[in-house]
């Protein structure tokens, strides 16, 4: 028997297969498995499943969407959704919005590879021979609304056969074009815009402006993507790091309980550090534009505190609510209410846990326009390790900023080429990339100065740094961090060429960042650069690299699959028993890494999708981010 994915009691509307058959609503137990959605008669008193009343094969589903509740519908029918298949729509009513969303999300996910997915649907009910939305009288009439999120055909390496949705018919194309314009995308930075500082910034250069957290600044000039000229409320002007400020957008920035850019594991870590019963914070959910309340509880006298995560839901009327139906028109009102009332949660929100004291992010370079660093401003504190280019040390810049310094062993790098490239690399800035701060090129050996990450290299962290057995969410978040950094590089059309756990680092919060991108091009060592060399990353390379040295963003994807395997095996060596020659031979013949014990089928499917023989059929990083986000969302 297939595994049950979801189970829930819903109200089901009769399908009115004949125009004259009566319309009725019955409670049914719905069960979703890998290949079917089935509904059963249900004995409410005995809480027992009775006879099977019907089922729909998932393969036949063409669309899953919300339906607008009917005017004056009773309160038990406020959250309908529809499953469209060849027999028409199946209407189901959920108890609340959260359940409705959960089922729609899950169903959309399991049917996303179906071949007959439609791009248009009817947002209202089919009642007594008419679509209430467009008044068409043919049940088969094409939908009148285009899906907001288009059905995508991404399912490479999926267990079911990979099938792409049909291209839209000319009719559908026309309808799409005739639609009213979408609301504009969130606008980018602009001169005159007011921003709020999220972190303190102490000027590193005379032309910089000090930032005090939670204060407002006006943007005067956007000369550089990472350094904006701004004015503070006293009229002082100067450059500020653009990633230290946010546009006052959702109005939450000013609240101590709001921790932007914090994921689930980081929230748990922070709450457990404070270790207060009822300690809470609000963070961005793994779904864009949504928020989650994370709450620590010691309820039930448990010796060990545990964390609960509640998604803040919205009603169709744009009201916010948490566990039970207490609606509010703003998130701050909702939090205020739950600071006094548990109302469905394990406890009320008792203590604000804030990340105000958290480390500020790294800046792009050490001040506006600076990329050549004066070595006299560096202090060396301790050796971190030894790499391809020589010794790496931890130190301080100007006595206060943590930095890592790579001292490039003479003869190990084509230096002039690298120095040119460093100017480009300085412009790459992302939360999940190790930031290049600058270089010291006026002396030998030259230095590469980067952001310092206190938890060191990911490979050692996996092998010995994780204090407890990692949760599946932690492992997946590490992979998500890497895909986010890589999606940024992909977007900048920048290849890594040596992606592996040894080239990722871990910061104090456990966030993973990718490092050494593009650096392999400047290595002067045949053993490393030639695919036949003993130091070439054969174990992370796809067949087209091993056979024809064909690098592309898809070879980075292959390497990511291997990196993911390293994460889920807690740092094992890929193809342990084989030497490089055997790997080239076997991988070109179709050998792939096995499923690690800690990886479930969905996780392993992601890895294997990265190892599809045909490079063009592998997903890209943007798609991997979405897939991993979906998976994380299901785990929350
Ligand atoms: P290379 O790229 O020259 O081969 P690595 O980047 O592997 O050298 O650095 C060697 C070791 O130094 C790493 O394994 C890691 O432990 C440490 N290290 C390198 N860069 C940093 C950094 N930015 N922060 C913390 N530790 C680092
Ligand atoms: Mg390295």
XYZ file of C-alpha atoms and ligand atoms in Angstrom:
664
model
C 0.000 0.000 0.000
C 1.254 3.475 -0.809
C 2.258 5.809 1.978
C -0.266 8.375 3.118
C 0.903 11.932 2.443
C -2.057 13.769 3.985
C -5.343 12.878 5.605
C -8.159 15.232 6.591
C -11.902 15.462 7.006
C -13.416 17.884 4.522
C -16.822 18.777 3.241
C -17.208 17.565 -0.315
C -19.702 19.011 -2.749
C -21.556 16.492 -4.895
C -20.262 16.569 -8.420
C -23.597 17.167 -10.154
C -22.644 14.968 -13.027
C -26.176 15.452 -14.360
C -27.554 18.950 -14.492
C -30.649 17.889 -12.590
C -28.951 15.916 -9.825
C -29.218 17.632 -6.427
C -26.400 19.639 -4.981
C -25.365 18.374 -1.571
C -22.470 18.671 0.860
C -21.125 15.731 2.856
C -18.306 15.169 5.293
C -15.747 12.804 3.857
C -12.353 11.600 4.961
C -9.856 12.512 2.245
C -6.618 10.571 1.942
C -3.774 11.668 -0.296
C -1.173 9.098 -1.355
C 1.624 9.196 -3.951
C -0.732 8.283 -6.791
C -4.338 8.971 -5.703
C -6.630 11.188 -3.743
C -9.426 9.045 -2.268
C -12.427 9.913 -0.130
C -14.261 7.756 2.326
C -17.436 7.717 4.261
C -16.584 8.544 7.861
C -18.180 7.727 11.169
C -17.760 10.938 13.139
C -18.725 9.420 16.496
C -16.461 6.413 16.280
C -13.837 8.388 14.335
C -13.620 5.503 11.932
C -13.029 5.285 8.224
C -15.851 3.488 6.404
C -16.424 2.642 2.745
C -14.517 4.173 -0.157
C -16.736 6.655 -1.993
C -14.477 7.635 -4.831
C -10.975 8.547 -5.925
C -9.047 10.522 -8.509
C -5.739 9.371 -9.975
C -3.197 12.129 -9.461
C -1.999 11.648 -13.021
C -5.391 12.805 -14.301
C -5.387 16.081 -12.395
C -5.078 19.171 -14.548
C -5.200 21.894 -11.959
C -5.551 22.523 -8.227
C -6.677 25.971 -7.151
C -8.649 27.919 -4.579
C -12.278 28.807 -5.310
C -13.916 32.001 -4.185
C -16.462 31.171 -1.490
C -20.044 31.778 -2.535
C -21.701 34.945 -1.271
C -23.256 34.285 2.156
C -21.755 30.823 2.375
C -22.048 29.150 5.786
C -18.953 29.343 7.947
C -17.985 25.704 7.378
C -17.696 26.404 3.658
C -15.466 29.467 3.672
C -12.290 27.778 2.427
C -13.036 25.853 -0.746
C -10.580 24.529 -3.283
C -10.985 22.668 -6.538
C -9.315 19.712 -8.129
C -9.891 19.746 -11.865
C -9.630 16.481 -13.767
C -11.291 15.036 -16.832
C -14.665 14.662 -15.088
C -14.734 18.329 -14.194
C -14.081 20.049 -10.877
C -14.140 18.323 -7.524
C -14.995 20.904 -4.848
C -13.647 20.453 -1.353
C -14.110 22.731 1.676
C -11.417 22.998 4.333
C -11.989 24.042 7.959
C -9.546 26.889 7.803
C -7.186 28.657 5.507
C -4.119 26.884 6.799
C -5.464 23.442 5.921
C -6.749 24.737 2.596
C -3.288 26.151 1.751
C -1.488 23.052 2.961
C -3.533 20.762 0.722
C -3.332 23.019 -2.305
C 0.409 23.346 -1.845
C 0.909 19.614 -1.497
C -1.404 18.721 -4.365
C 0.195 21.252 -6.680
C 3.521 19.741 -5.802
C 2.557 16.132 -6.512
C 0.847 16.937 -9.809
C 3.437 19.421 -11.039
C 4.783 16.986 -13.631
C 1.416 16.010 -15.109
C 1.267 16.369 -18.838
C -2.182 17.946 -19.146
C -1.796 20.784 -16.688
C -3.904 23.747 -17.699
C -2.909 27.380 -17.492
C -6.412 28.768 -16.971
C -9.174 27.957 -14.521
C -12.516 29.160 -13.202
C -12.095 31.073 -9.946
C -15.776 30.596 -8.962
C -18.116 27.615 -8.693
C -20.004 25.753 -11.368
C -23.594 25.997 -10.128
C -26.727 24.737 -11.847
C -25.323 24.717 -15.326
C -23.313 27.908 -15.202
C -19.854 29.115 -14.254
C -20.452 31.860 -11.706
C -17.331 33.733 -12.750
C -17.818 34.081 -16.503
C -21.436 32.989 -16.968
C -20.418 30.410 -19.557
C -22.877 27.533 -19.753
C -20.619 24.782 -20.982
C -19.005 22.823 -18.198
C -15.983 22.080 -20.374
C -15.506 25.776 -21.230
C -11.935 26.877 -20.834
C -11.105 28.713 -17.621
C -11.441 32.478 -17.569
C -8.521 33.270 -15.284
C -4.839 32.589 -15.972
C -3.004 30.931 -13.096
C -0.911 33.347 -11.092
C 1.900 30.881 -10.772
C 2.179 29.208 -14.116
C 2.303 25.440 -14.080
C 5.923 24.622 -14.495
C 7.308 21.439 -16.007
C 10.273 20.990 -13.703
C 10.532 17.407 -12.601
C 13.833 16.149 -13.805
C 14.893 12.892 -12.263
C 11.511 12.517 -10.644
C 10.226 9.089 -9.856
C 7.409 9.480 -12.294
C 8.204 9.881 -15.935
C 9.282 13.422 -16.694
C 6.675 15.192 -18.769
C 6.453 18.806 -19.720
C 3.134 20.693 -19.807
C 1.837 21.419 -23.271
C 2.682 24.825 -24.649
C -0.268 27.214 -24.458
C -2.626 27.188 -27.412
C -2.733 30.398 -29.503
C -6.031 31.177 -27.813
C -4.450 30.889 -24.393
C -1.524 33.010 -25.492
C -3.833 35.771 -26.605
C -5.749 35.624 -23.372
C -2.516 35.940 -21.425
C -1.469 38.998 -23.345
C -4.865 40.626 -22.940
C -4.693 40.396 -19.184
C -4.526 43.596 -17.159
C -0.964 44.495 -16.242
C 0.447 42.739 -13.174
C 1.225 44.928 -10.178
C 4.747 46.228 -10.623
C 7.529 44.137 -9.142
C 8.889 45.543 -5.928
C 10.807 48.594 -7.060
C 14.569 48.702 -6.664
C 16.525 51.342 -4.803
C 16.048 54.925 -5.893
C 17.437 58.319 -5.073
C 15.325 60.049 -2.444
C 14.191 56.755 -0.939
C 14.092 56.476 2.864
C 15.759 53.463 4.410
C 16.166 52.150 7.932
C 19.501 50.875 9.233
C 19.316 47.264 10.340
C 22.826 47.231 11.760
C 25.344 49.645 13.201
C 28.073 50.591 10.765
C 31.270 52.271 11.905
C 32.938 54.093 9.020
C 35.992 52.307 7.696
C 36.932 55.268 5.507
C 36.628 59.048 5.810
C 34.039 59.122 2.992
C 31.745 56.639 4.784
C 28.758 57.573 6.957
C 28.063 56.024 10.344
C 24.856 53.963 10.633
C 22.898 53.641 13.871
C 20.435 50.787 13.899
C 16.733 51.624 13.485
C 17.473 55.181 12.335
C 16.285 56.582 9.020
C 18.534 57.694 6.164
C 17.825 59.292 2.808
C 19.517 57.878 -0.269
C 21.320 60.546 -2.306
C 23.221 58.605 -4.918
C 23.472 55.009 -6.122
C 26.921 55.154 -7.652
C 27.692 51.564 -6.817
C 25.411 48.611 -6.168
C 26.953 47.920 -2.765
C 27.767 51.448 -1.544
C 25.134 54.152 -1.551
C 25.580 57.783 -0.683
C 23.155 58.734 2.070
C 22.232 61.506 4.479
C 21.355 61.011 8.139
C 18.792 63.044 10.067
C 21.469 65.512 11.197
C 22.360 66.286 7.581
C 25.633 64.369 7.567
C 26.433 62.681 4.248
C 28.618 59.756 3.199
C 28.722 56.230 1.815
C 26.935 53.341 3.515
C 26.969 49.597 2.776
C 23.663 48.993 0.981
C 23.099 45.637 2.666
C 23.004 47.241 6.125
C 19.779 49.084 5.389
C 16.269 48.134 4.307
C 13.558 50.066 2.624
C 10.828 50.538 5.230
C 8.514 48.127 3.448
C 6.486 45.893 5.711
C 6.790 48.245 8.647
C 8.182 45.439 10.796
C 11.792 46.545 10.688
C 11.381 48.762 13.715
C 10.130 45.951 15.972
C 12.611 44.156 18.197
C 10.857 40.825 17.649
C 11.302 40.953 13.871
C 14.378 39.074 12.690
C 14.726 39.499 8.984
C 16.915 37.014 7.090
C 16.757 34.371 9.775
C 15.988 30.752 8.958
C 14.418 28.095 11.135
C 17.642 26.602 12.514
C 19.062 30.013 13.345
C 15.816 30.966 15.096
C 15.926 27.763 17.164
C 19.540 28.390 18.054
C 18.829 31.949 19.170
C 15.727 30.945 21.170
C 17.618 28.109 22.856
C 20.500 30.391 23.723
C 18.093 32.742 25.512
C 16.292 29.655 26.899
C 13.215 31.471 28.168
C 9.809 29.813 28.259
C 7.629 31.762 25.854
C 10.618 33.392 24.151
C 9.625 34.292 20.608
C 10.574 36.082 17.436
C 9.032 36.707 14.022
C 11.038 35.791 10.955
C 10.616 35.577 7.202
C 9.138 32.222 6.278
C 10.873 29.944 3.765
C 8.070 31.078 1.433
C 8.724 34.552 0.077
C 6.492 37.269 1.468
C 5.269 35.137 4.390
C 6.178 35.317 8.068
C 6.613 32.718 10.775
C 6.445 33.034 14.553
C 9.051 30.881 16.310
C 8.328 30.172 19.952
C 10.257 28.324 22.646
C 8.306 26.361 25.209
C 9.116 24.416 28.318
C 5.492 23.339 28.615
C 4.671 20.079 30.351
C 7.654 20.448 32.643
C 9.943 19.111 29.924
C 13.549 19.386 30.966
C 14.444 20.210 27.399
C 12.821 23.194 25.815
C 11.370 22.757 22.336
C 10.601 25.199 19.557
C 7.336 25.572 17.694
C 6.930 27.415 14.423
C 3.616 28.975 13.413
C 3.051 30.373 9.957
C 1.221 33.676 9.931
C -1.702 33.069 7.584
C -3.754 35.579 5.654
C -7.451 35.461 4.920
C -8.853 36.386 1.486
C -9.678 39.757 3.059
C -5.964 40.314 3.787
C -6.359 39.784 7.520
C -3.654 38.019 9.514
C -4.082 35.142 11.940
C -2.055 32.495 13.725
C -3.175 29.192 15.187
C -6.860 29.926 15.601
C -9.190 32.338 13.935
C -8.424 35.634 15.590
C -7.984 38.008 12.680
C -6.016 41.248 12.670
C -5.374 43.840 10.056
C -1.644 44.026 10.790
C 1.095 41.699 12.008
C 1.951 44.025 14.879
C -1.646 43.851 16.160
C -1.567 40.081 15.856
C 1.671 39.840 17.847
C 0.356 42.261 20.420
C -2.753 40.102 20.898
C -0.766 36.874 21.211
C 1.610 38.477 23.707
C -1.407 38.320 26.016
C -3.335 35.302 24.681
C -2.058 31.863 23.694
C -5.261 31.249 21.685
C -4.302 27.920 20.144
C -0.534 28.079 20.579
C 1.445 26.192 23.243
C 1.843 29.401 25.182
C 1.442 33.120 24.763
C 4.364 35.097 23.374
C 6.047 36.025 26.651
C 9.537 37.300 25.906
C 10.870 39.055 22.866
C 14.042 37.413 21.665
C 15.898 39.805 19.446
C 18.780 39.488 17.046
C 19.707 43.135 17.433
C 23.050 42.120 18.850
C 23.662 39.702 15.995
C 26.691 40.178 13.828
C 26.229 42.566 10.968
C 26.657 41.072 7.502
C 29.845 41.512 5.527
C 30.323 44.583 3.377
C 31.458 44.448 -0.250
C 35.050 45.511 0.306
C 36.316 47.521 3.231
C 34.750 50.877 2.464
C 33.590 52.556 -0.721
C 35.959 52.169 -3.668
C 38.605 50.302 -1.698
C 40.042 47.095 -3.055
C 43.791 47.489 -2.559
C 44.371 46.981 1.134
C 47.351 48.394 2.984
C 49.063 45.363 4.589
C 50.119 47.565 7.524
C 46.448 47.645 8.519
C 46.417 43.856 8.947
C 47.271 41.993 12.147
C 47.818 38.256 11.947
C 46.317 36.318 14.827
C 46.453 32.605 14.035
C 46.885 30.103 11.260
C 43.643 28.578 9.984
C 44.953 26.038 7.553
C 46.932 25.335 4.494
C 45.473 25.241 1.008
C 46.374 25.044 -2.628
C 47.865 28.550 -2.532
C 49.599 28.270 0.816
C 48.827 29.383 4.354
C 45.506 30.965 5.367
C 45.460 33.109 8.505
C 42.848 34.695 10.705
C 43.455 38.321 11.542
C 42.046 41.795 12.023
C 41.815 44.725 9.684
C 42.466 48.033 11.441
C 42.561 46.155 14.695
C 38.824 45.473 14.813
C 37.346 43.739 11.754
C 37.701 39.948 11.485
C 39.277 38.829 8.235
C 40.809 35.721 6.677
C 44.056 36.296 4.788
C 45.284 33.938 2.085
C 49.006 34.380 1.645
C 49.663 33.303 -1.897
C 52.719 31.102 -2.140
C 54.949 32.389 -4.944
C 54.619 30.386 -8.122
C 51.237 28.926 -7.143
C 49.001 31.468 -8.914
C 48.977 33.453 -12.149
C 48.865 36.635 -10.156
C 48.358 39.362 -12.757
C 45.336 37.585 -14.202
C 43.921 37.102 -10.744
C 44.451 40.734 -9.731
C 42.435 41.806 -12.784
C 39.704 39.322 -11.905
C 39.658 40.396 -8.259
C 38.046 43.683 -9.315
C 35.134 41.681 -10.753
C 34.977 39.327 -7.777
C 34.747 42.286 -5.390
C 31.414 43.174 -6.970
C 29.925 39.765 -6.227
C 27.969 40.072 -3.016
C 25.556 37.567 -1.551
C 24.706 36.281 1.917
C 25.819 32.806 0.876
C 29.093 33.719 -0.798
C 32.286 34.343 1.167
C 32.963 38.023 0.535
C 36.220 39.118 -1.042
C 37.290 42.292 0.789
C 40.369 43.176 -1.167
C 43.924 42.303 -2.067
C 47.437 43.366 -1.128
C 49.379 43.276 -4.367
C 52.203 45.720 -3.759
C 54.371 43.143 -2.050
C 55.216 39.461 -2.339
C 53.628 37.196 -1.354
C 50.348 38.845 -2.355
C 47.399 38.495 0.038
C 43.753 37.820 -0.625
C 41.647 39.246 2.181
C 38.166 37.790 2.707
C 35.357 37.555 5.182
C 36.225 35.275 8.121
C 33.854 32.435 9.043
C 34.371 31.110 12.532
C 33.117 27.564 11.967
C 35.628 26.891 9.212
C 35.354 24.549 6.301
C 32.023 22.736 5.699
C 33.680 19.377 5.174
C 35.326 19.388 8.618
C 32.136 20.822 10.102
C 30.169 17.858 8.740
C 32.771 15.358 9.878
C 33.413 16.639 13.372
C 31.916 20.077 13.979
C 28.237 19.199 14.397
C 27.721 18.840 18.123
C 24.532 16.814 17.929
C 23.108 14.607 15.255
C 21.787 17.041 12.658
C 18.066 17.215 11.904
C 16.815 16.767 8.355
C 15.896 20.455 8.350
C 19.460 21.448 9.270
C 20.954 19.351 6.485
C 18.497 20.702 3.965
C 19.108 24.282 5.067
C 22.829 23.821 4.463
C 22.036 22.698 0.917
C 19.609 25.576 0.474
C 22.302 28.057 1.527
C 24.599 26.697 -1.173
C 21.906 26.788 -3.883
C 21.089 30.401 -3.010
C 24.702 31.502 -3.310
C 25.112 29.498 -6.494
C 21.858 30.834 -7.991
C 23.329 34.312 -7.551
C 26.552 33.279 -9.319
C 24.512 31.572 -12.051
C 22.571 34.775 -12.491
C 25.823 36.731 -12.825
C 26.929 34.079 -15.357
C 29.873 33.234 -13.168
C 31.064 29.607 -12.981
C 32.496 28.173 -9.802
C 34.414 25.263 -11.375
C 35.369 23.681 -8.051
C 32.202 23.456 -5.982
C 32.575 20.916 -3.149
C 32.093 20.821 0.633
C 35.790 21.674 1.087
C 35.114 24.961 -0.733
C 32.280 26.038 1.528
C 32.642 27.640 4.944
C 30.306 27.850 7.930
C 29.685 30.991 9.992
C 28.850 31.352 13.700
C 25.131 30.864 13.039
C 25.637 27.718 10.994
C 24.979 29.503 7.691
C 26.918 27.961 4.825
C 28.715 30.176 2.320
C 30.419 29.225 -0.905
C 34.034 30.261 -1.400
C 36.899 30.065 -3.908
C 34.584 30.646 -6.886
C 36.422 30.927 -10.170
C 39.754 30.694 -8.403
C 40.779 27.405 -10.004
C 41.476 29.301 -13.250
C 44.480 30.953 -11.639
C 46.069 27.868 -10.129
C 49.516 27.078 -11.520
C 49.698 23.350 -10.907
C 49.134 20.770 -13.633
C 48.087 18.184 -11.095
C 45.144 20.427 -10.237
C 44.219 21.954 -13.594
C 44.522 18.977 -15.917
C 41.606 16.565 -15.724
C 44.165 13.752 -15.654
C 45.990 15.357 -12.707
C 45.905 13.825 -9.251
C 44.417 16.974 -7.655
C 41.683 17.518 -10.277
C 38.215 17.328 -8.654
C 37.279 14.164 -10.593
C 34.804 13.053 -7.919
C 32.787 16.282 -8.387
C 32.921 16.323 -12.203
C 30.305 15.260 -14.751
C 31.139 13.044 -17.738
C 31.378 15.996 -20.170
C 34.110 17.574 -18.032
C 35.977 14.319 -17.537
C 35.834 13.464 -21.237
C 35.882 16.819 -23.047
C 36.711 19.452 -20.380
C 33.360 21.078 -21.084
C 32.626 23.386 -18.138
C 29.248 25.073 -17.803
C 26.765 26.067 -15.127
C 25.501 22.496 -15.515
C 28.866 21.111 -14.424
C 28.494 23.274 -11.300
C 25.070 21.629 -10.866
C 26.616 18.171 -11.030
C 29.162 19.209 -8.410
C 26.334 20.536 -6.255
C 24.671 17.098 -6.361
C 27.914 15.583 -5.061
C 28.177 18.317 -2.415
C 24.632 17.486 -1.310
C 25.708 13.859 -1.052
C 28.653 14.956 1.114
C 26.213 16.807 3.376
C 23.895 13.800 3.748
C 26.759 11.363 4.395
C 28.245 13.843 6.913
C 31.375 14.272 4.884
C 32.208 10.940 3.312
C 34.495 10.759 0.314
C 32.448 10.238 -2.867
C 33.131 6.875 -4.609
C 35.336 5.887 -1.659
C 36.538 2.613 -3.111
C 37.425 3.867 -6.587
C 40.498 5.678 -7.841
C 40.309 8.562 -10.335
C 40.782 6.413 -13.445
C 38.059 4.022 -12.327
C 35.709 6.922 -11.599
C 36.125 8.422 -15.099
C 35.405 5.025 -16.589
C 32.451 4.080 -14.405
C 30.744 7.486 -14.215
C 30.840 7.827 -18.002
C 29.212 4.392 -18.126
C 26.380 5.517 -15.842
C 27.543 4.752 -12.287
C 26.084 7.142 -9.710
C 26.537 7.693 -5.969
C 24.211 5.661 -3.731
C 21.400 7.122 -1.612
C 22.854 8.192 1.759
C 20.989 6.790 4.770
C 19.993 10.247 5.985
C 18.517 11.225 2.609
C 14.886 10.313 1.913
C 13.566 9.696 -1.597
C 12.730 13.329 -2.268
C 16.188 14.466 -1.225
C 17.877 11.750 -3.280
C 15.724 12.701 -6.277
C 17.249 16.184 -6.114
C 20.768 14.734 -6.074
C 20.109 12.377 -8.978
C 18.533 15.188 -11.004
C 21.960 16.884 -10.827
C 23.598 13.764 -12.231
C 21.520 13.374 -15.372
C 23.874 12.401 -18.168
C 22.592 15.062 -20.564
C 23.806 18.349 -19.103
C 20.907 20.374 -20.519
C 18.353 18.211 -18.699
C 19.803 18.969 -15.288
C 17.935 21.650 -13.326
C 19.485 25.045 -12.758
C 20.196 26.572 -9.344
C 17.143 28.811 -9.420
C 14.977 25.708 -9.801
C 16.868 23.884 -7.062
C 16.235 26.776 -4.673
C 12.483 26.437 -5.302
C 12.481 22.635 -4.973
C 14.417 22.763 -1.717
C 12.209 25.563 -0.400
C 9.124 23.445 -1.114
C 10.668 20.528 0.699
C 11.584 22.691 3.672
C 8.092 24.133 3.737
C 6.634 20.637 3.943
C 8.934 19.839 6.863
C 7.984 22.928 8.913
P 42.890 27.077 -0.797
O 41.623 27.525 -1.391
O 44.049 27.960 -1.019
O 43.153 25.651 -1.130
P 41.419 26.964 1.540
O 40.434 27.980 1.167
O 41.012 25.552 1.395
O 42.722 27.173 0.760
O 41.860 27.252 3.034
C 42.513 26.323 3.865
C 41.788 26.210 5.178
O 41.734 27.462 5.843
C 40.321 25.823 5.009
O 40.130 24.454 5.028
C 39.646 26.476 6.204
O 39.700 25.629 7.314
C 40.496 27.685 6.462
N 39.863 28.888 5.872
C 40.051 29.365 4.629
N 39.346 30.484 4.427
C 38.710 30.756 5.584
C 37.816 31.792 6.015
N 37.450 32.758 5.194
N 37.307 31.731 7.248
C 37.657 30.724 8.075
N 38.489 29.721 7.743
C 39.020 29.714 6.512
Mg 39.784 26.015 -1.231
